[in-house]
PDB file of C-alpha atoms and ligand atoms in Angstrom:
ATOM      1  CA  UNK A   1     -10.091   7.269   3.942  1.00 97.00           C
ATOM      2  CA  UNK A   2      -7.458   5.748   1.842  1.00 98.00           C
ATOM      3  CA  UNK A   3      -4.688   7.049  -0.061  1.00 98.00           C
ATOM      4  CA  UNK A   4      -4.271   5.639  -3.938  1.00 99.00           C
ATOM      5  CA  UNK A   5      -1.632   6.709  -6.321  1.00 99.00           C
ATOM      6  CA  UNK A   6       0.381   4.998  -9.529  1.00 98.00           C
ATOM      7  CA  UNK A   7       3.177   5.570 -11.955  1.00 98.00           C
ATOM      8  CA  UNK A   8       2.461   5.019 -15.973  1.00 98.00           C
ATOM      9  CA  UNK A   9       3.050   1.163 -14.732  1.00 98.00           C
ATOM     10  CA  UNK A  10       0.003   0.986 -12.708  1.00 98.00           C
ATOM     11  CA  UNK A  11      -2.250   3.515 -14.086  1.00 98.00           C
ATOM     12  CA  UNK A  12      -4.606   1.155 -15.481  1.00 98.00           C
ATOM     13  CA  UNK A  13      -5.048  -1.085 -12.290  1.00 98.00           C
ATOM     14  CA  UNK A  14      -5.037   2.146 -10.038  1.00 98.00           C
ATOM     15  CA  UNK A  15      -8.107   3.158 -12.395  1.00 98.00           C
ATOM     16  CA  UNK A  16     -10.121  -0.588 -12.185  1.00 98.00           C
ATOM     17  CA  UNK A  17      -9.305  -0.460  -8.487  1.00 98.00           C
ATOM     18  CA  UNK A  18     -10.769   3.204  -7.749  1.00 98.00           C
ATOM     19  CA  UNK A  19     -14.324   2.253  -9.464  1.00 98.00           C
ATOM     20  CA  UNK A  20     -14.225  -1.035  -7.059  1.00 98.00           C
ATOM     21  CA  UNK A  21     -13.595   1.404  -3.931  1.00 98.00           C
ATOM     22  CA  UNK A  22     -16.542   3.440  -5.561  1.00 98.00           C
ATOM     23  CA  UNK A  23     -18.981   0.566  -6.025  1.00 98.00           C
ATOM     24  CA  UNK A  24     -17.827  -1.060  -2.325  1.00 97.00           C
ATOM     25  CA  UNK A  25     -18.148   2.911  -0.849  1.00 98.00           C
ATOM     26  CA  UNK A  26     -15.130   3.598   0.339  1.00 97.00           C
ATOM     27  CA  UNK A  27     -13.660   7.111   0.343  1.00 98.00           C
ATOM     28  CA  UNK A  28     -10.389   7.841  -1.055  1.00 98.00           C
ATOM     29  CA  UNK A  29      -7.733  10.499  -2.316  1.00 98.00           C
ATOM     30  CA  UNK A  30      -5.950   9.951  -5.648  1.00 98.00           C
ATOM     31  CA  UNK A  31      -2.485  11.429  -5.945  1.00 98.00           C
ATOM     32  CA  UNK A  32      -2.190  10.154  -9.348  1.00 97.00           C
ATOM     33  CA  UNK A  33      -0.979   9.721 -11.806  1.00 98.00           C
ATOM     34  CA  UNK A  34      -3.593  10.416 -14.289  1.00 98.00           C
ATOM     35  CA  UNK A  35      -2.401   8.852 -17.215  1.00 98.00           C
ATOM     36  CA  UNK A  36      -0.293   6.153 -19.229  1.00 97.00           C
ATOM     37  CA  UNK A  37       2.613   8.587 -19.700  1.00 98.00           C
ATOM     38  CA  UNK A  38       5.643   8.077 -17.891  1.00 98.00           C
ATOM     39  CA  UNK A  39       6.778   9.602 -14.789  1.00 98.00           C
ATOM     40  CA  UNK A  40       8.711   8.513 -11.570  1.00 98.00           C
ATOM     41  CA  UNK A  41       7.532   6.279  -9.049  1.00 98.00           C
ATOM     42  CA  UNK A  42       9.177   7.753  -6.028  1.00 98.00           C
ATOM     43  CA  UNK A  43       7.604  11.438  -6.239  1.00 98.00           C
ATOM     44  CA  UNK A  44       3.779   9.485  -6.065  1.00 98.00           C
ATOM     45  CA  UNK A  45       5.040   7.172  -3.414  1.00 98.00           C
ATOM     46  CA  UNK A  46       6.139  10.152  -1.315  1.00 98.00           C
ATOM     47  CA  UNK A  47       2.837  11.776  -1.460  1.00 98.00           C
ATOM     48  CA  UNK A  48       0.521   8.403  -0.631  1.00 99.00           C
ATOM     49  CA  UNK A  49       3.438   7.765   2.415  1.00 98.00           C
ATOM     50  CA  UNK A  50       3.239  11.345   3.621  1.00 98.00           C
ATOM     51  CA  UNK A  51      -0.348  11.201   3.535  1.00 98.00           C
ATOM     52  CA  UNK A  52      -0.570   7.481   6.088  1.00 98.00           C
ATOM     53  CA  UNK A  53       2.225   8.713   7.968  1.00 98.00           C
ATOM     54  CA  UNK A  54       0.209  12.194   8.936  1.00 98.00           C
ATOM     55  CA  UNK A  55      -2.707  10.148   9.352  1.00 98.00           C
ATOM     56  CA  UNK A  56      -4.229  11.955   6.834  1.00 98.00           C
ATOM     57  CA  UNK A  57      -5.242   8.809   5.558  1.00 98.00           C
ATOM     58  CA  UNK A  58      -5.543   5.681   7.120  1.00 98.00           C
ATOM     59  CA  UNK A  59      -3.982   3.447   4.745  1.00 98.00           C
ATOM     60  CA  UNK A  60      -2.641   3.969   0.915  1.00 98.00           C
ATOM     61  CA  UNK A  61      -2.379   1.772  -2.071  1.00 99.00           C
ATOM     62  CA  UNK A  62       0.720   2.039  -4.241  1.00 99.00           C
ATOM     63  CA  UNK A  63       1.168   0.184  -7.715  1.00 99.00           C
ATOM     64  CA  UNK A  64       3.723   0.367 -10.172  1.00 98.00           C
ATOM     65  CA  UNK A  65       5.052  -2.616 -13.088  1.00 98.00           C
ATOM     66  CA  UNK A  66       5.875  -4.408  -9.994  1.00 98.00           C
ATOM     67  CA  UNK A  67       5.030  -2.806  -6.913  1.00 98.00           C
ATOM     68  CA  UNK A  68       8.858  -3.189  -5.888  1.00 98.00           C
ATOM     69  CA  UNK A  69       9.768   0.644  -6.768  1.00 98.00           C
ATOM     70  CA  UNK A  70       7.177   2.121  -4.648  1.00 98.00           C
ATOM     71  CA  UNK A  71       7.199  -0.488  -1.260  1.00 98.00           C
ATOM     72  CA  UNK A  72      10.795   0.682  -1.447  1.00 98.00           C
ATOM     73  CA  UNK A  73       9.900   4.281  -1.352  1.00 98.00           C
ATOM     74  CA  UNK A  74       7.379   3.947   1.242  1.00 98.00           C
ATOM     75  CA  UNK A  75       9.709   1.874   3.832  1.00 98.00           C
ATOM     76  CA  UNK A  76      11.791   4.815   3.470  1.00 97.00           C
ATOM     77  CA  UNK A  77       9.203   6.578   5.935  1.00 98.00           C
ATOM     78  CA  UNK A  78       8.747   6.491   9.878  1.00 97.00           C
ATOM     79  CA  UNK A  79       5.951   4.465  10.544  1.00 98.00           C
ATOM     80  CA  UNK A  80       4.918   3.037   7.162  1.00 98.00           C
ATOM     81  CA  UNK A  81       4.882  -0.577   7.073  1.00 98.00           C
ATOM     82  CA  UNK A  82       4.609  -0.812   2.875  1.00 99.00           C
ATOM     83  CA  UNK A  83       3.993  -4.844   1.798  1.00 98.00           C
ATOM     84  CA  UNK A  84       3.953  -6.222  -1.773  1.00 98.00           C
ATOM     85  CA  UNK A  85       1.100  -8.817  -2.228  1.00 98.00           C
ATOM     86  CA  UNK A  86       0.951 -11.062  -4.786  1.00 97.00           C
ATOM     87  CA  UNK A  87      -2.137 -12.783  -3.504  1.00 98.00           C
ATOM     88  CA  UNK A  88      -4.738 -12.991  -0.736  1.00 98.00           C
ATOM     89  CA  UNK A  89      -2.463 -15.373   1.287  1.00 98.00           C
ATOM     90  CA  UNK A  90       0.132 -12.781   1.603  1.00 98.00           C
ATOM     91  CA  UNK A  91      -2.272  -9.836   1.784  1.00 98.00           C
ATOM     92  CA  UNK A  92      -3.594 -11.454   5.138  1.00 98.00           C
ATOM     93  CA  UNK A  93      -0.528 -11.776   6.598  1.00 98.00           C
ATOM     94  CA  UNK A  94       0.593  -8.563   5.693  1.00 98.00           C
ATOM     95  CA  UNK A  95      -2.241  -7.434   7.803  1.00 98.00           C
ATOM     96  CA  UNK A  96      -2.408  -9.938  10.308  1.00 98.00           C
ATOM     97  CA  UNK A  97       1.249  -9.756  11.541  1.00 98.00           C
ATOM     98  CA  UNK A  98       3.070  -7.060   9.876  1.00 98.00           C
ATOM     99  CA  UNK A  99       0.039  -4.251  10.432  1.00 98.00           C
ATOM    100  CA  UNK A 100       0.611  -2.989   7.046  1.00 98.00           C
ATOM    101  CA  UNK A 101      -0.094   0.285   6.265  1.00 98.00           C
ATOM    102  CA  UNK A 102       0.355   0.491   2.497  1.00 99.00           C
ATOM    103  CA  UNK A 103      -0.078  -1.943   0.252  1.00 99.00           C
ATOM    104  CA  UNK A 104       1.758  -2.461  -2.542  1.00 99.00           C
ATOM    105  CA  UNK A 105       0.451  -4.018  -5.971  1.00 99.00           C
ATOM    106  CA  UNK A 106       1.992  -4.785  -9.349  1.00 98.00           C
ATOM    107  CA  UNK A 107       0.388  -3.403 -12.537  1.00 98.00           C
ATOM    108  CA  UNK A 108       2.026  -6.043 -14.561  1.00 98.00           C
ATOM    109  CA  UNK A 109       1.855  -9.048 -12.538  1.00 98.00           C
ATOM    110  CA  UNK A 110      -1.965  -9.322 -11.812  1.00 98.00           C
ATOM    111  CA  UNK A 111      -5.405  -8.975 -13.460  1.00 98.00           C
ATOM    112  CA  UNK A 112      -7.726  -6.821 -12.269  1.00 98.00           C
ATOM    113  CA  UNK A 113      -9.576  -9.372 -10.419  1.00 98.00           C
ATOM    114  CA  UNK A 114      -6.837 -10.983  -8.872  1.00 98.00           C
ATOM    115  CA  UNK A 115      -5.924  -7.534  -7.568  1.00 98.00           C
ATOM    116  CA  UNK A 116      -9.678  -6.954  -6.015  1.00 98.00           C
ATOM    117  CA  UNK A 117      -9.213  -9.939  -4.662  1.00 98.00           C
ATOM    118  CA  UNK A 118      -5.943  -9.280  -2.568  1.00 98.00           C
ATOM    119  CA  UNK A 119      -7.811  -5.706  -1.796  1.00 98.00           C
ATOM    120  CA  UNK A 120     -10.719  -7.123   0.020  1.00 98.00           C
ATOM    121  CA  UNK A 121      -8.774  -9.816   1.707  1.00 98.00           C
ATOM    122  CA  UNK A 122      -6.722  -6.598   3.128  1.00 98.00           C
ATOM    123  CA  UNK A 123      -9.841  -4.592   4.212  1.00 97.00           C
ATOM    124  CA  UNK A 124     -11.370  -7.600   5.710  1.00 98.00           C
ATOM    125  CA  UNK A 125      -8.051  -8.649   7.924  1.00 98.00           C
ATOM    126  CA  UNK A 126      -7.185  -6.982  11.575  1.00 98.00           C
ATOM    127  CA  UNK A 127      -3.990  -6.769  13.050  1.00 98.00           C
ATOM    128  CA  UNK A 128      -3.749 -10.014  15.270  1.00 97.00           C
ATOM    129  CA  UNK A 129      -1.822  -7.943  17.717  1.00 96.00           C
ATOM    130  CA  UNK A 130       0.256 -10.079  20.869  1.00 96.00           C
ATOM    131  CA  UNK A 131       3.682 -11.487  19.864  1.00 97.00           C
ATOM    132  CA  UNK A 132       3.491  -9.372  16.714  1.00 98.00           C
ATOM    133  CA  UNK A 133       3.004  -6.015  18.674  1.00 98.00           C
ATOM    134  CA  UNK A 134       6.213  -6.751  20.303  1.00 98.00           C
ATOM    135  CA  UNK A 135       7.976  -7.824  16.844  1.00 98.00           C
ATOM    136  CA  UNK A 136       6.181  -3.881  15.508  1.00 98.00           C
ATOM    137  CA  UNK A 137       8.115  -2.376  18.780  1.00 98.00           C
ATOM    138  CA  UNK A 138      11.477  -3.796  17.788  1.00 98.00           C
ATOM    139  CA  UNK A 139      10.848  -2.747  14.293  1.00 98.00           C
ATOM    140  CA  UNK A 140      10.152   0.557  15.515  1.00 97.00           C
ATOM    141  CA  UNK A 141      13.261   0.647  18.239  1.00 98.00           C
ATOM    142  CA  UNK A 142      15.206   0.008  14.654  1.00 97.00           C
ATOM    143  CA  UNK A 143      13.533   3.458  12.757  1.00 97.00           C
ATOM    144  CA  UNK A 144      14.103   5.058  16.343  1.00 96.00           C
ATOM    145  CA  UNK A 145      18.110   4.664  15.921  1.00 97.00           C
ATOM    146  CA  UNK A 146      18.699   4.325  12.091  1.00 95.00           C
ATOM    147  CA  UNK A 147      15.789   7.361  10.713  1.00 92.00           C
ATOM    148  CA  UNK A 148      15.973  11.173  11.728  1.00 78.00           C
TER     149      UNK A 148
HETATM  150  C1  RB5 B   1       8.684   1.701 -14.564  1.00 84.97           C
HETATM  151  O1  RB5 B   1       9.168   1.295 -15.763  1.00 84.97           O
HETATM  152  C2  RB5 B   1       8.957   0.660 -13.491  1.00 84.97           C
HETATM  153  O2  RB5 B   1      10.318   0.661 -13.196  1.00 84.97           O
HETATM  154  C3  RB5 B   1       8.121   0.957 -12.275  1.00 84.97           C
HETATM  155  O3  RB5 B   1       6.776   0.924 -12.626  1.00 84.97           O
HETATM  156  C4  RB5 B   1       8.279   0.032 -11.104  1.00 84.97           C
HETATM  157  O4  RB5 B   1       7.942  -1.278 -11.415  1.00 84.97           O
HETATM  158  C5  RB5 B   1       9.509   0.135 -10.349  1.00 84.97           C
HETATM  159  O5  RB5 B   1       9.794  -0.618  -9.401  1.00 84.97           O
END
C-alpha cells in the first residue's frame, strides 16, 4: 500500500502518476489534494509521513513545484527517510543505500514520463543492506538524541 498526496504544485503529476499505479495494480491512499487550487504543502506532507511512519503504508509519494517543500516536511519525522529524485540514477540510490521511505518528486521539473520512470526504478530497487545498515543506525542514533 502506498501513500500519495500533492499541493496545487503537483496536482497534475500526482493525478498521471495514480492512473500508472492503477494500470501497474498497485494499491494506494490519496491524501490529496484534489485540485489545482492552492494550499500548503506541509499539512499533506504530514498526513503521507504519518501514514509510513505508522506503517499504515509502506511507502508514500510526495510532489510539490519542486519536491523540496515536502522532503523537508517529511525528514521532520522519526523514521522517514524522504529523498528528492530527479532521475532513475538517484531514485536507485535512494533505495539502494539510503532505504528511502518517501519519495519526493517535482511537479515542475519533470514530465510525466520521466516521473514514471524514476517510480518504477524505485519499486524495482531493494535496500542493499551491509555498510549502509550501519550508516541507517547512526542516522537513527542522531533522531534518537535530537527528536522527542
Ligand atoms: C508552491 O508554490 C511551492 O512553494 C511548493 O509547491 C513547493 O515547491 C515548495 O517547496
Amino acid at each position: 500500500m502506498i501513500a500519495i498526496g500533492s499541493d496545487h504544485g503537483g496536482f497534475k503529476l500526482k493525478e498521471e502518476i495514480k492512473k500508472y499505479l492503477e494500470e501497474k495494480g498497485f494499491e494506494f491512499k490519496d491524501f490529496g489534494t484534489v485540485s489545482e487550487e492552492r494550499v500548503d504543502y506541509p499539512e499533506i506532507a504530514k498526513e503521507v509521513s504519518k501514514s509510513v511512519q505508522t506503517k499504515e503504508t509502506e511507502f508514500g509519494i510526495l510532489i510539490c513545484k519542486t519536491g523540496l517543500g515536502m522532503s523537508i516536511v517529511a525528514n521532520k519525522f522519526k523514521g522517514i527517510r524522504c529523498a528528492v529524485c530527479h532521475n532513475e540514477n538517484t531514485a536507485k540510490y535512494a533505495r539502494l543505500h539510503n532505504n528511502a521511505n518517501i519519495l519526493a518528486l517535482s511537479g515542475e521539473e519533470l514530465t510525466t514520463n520521466d516521473a514514471i520512470c524514476i517510480l518504477r526504478m524505485w519499486l524495482a530497487t531493494e535496500f542493499e543492506g551491509g555498510r549502509h545498515q550501519n550508516r541507517l543506525n547512526m542516522i537513527e542514533e542522531i533522531e534518537k538524541e535530537n527528536m522527542k
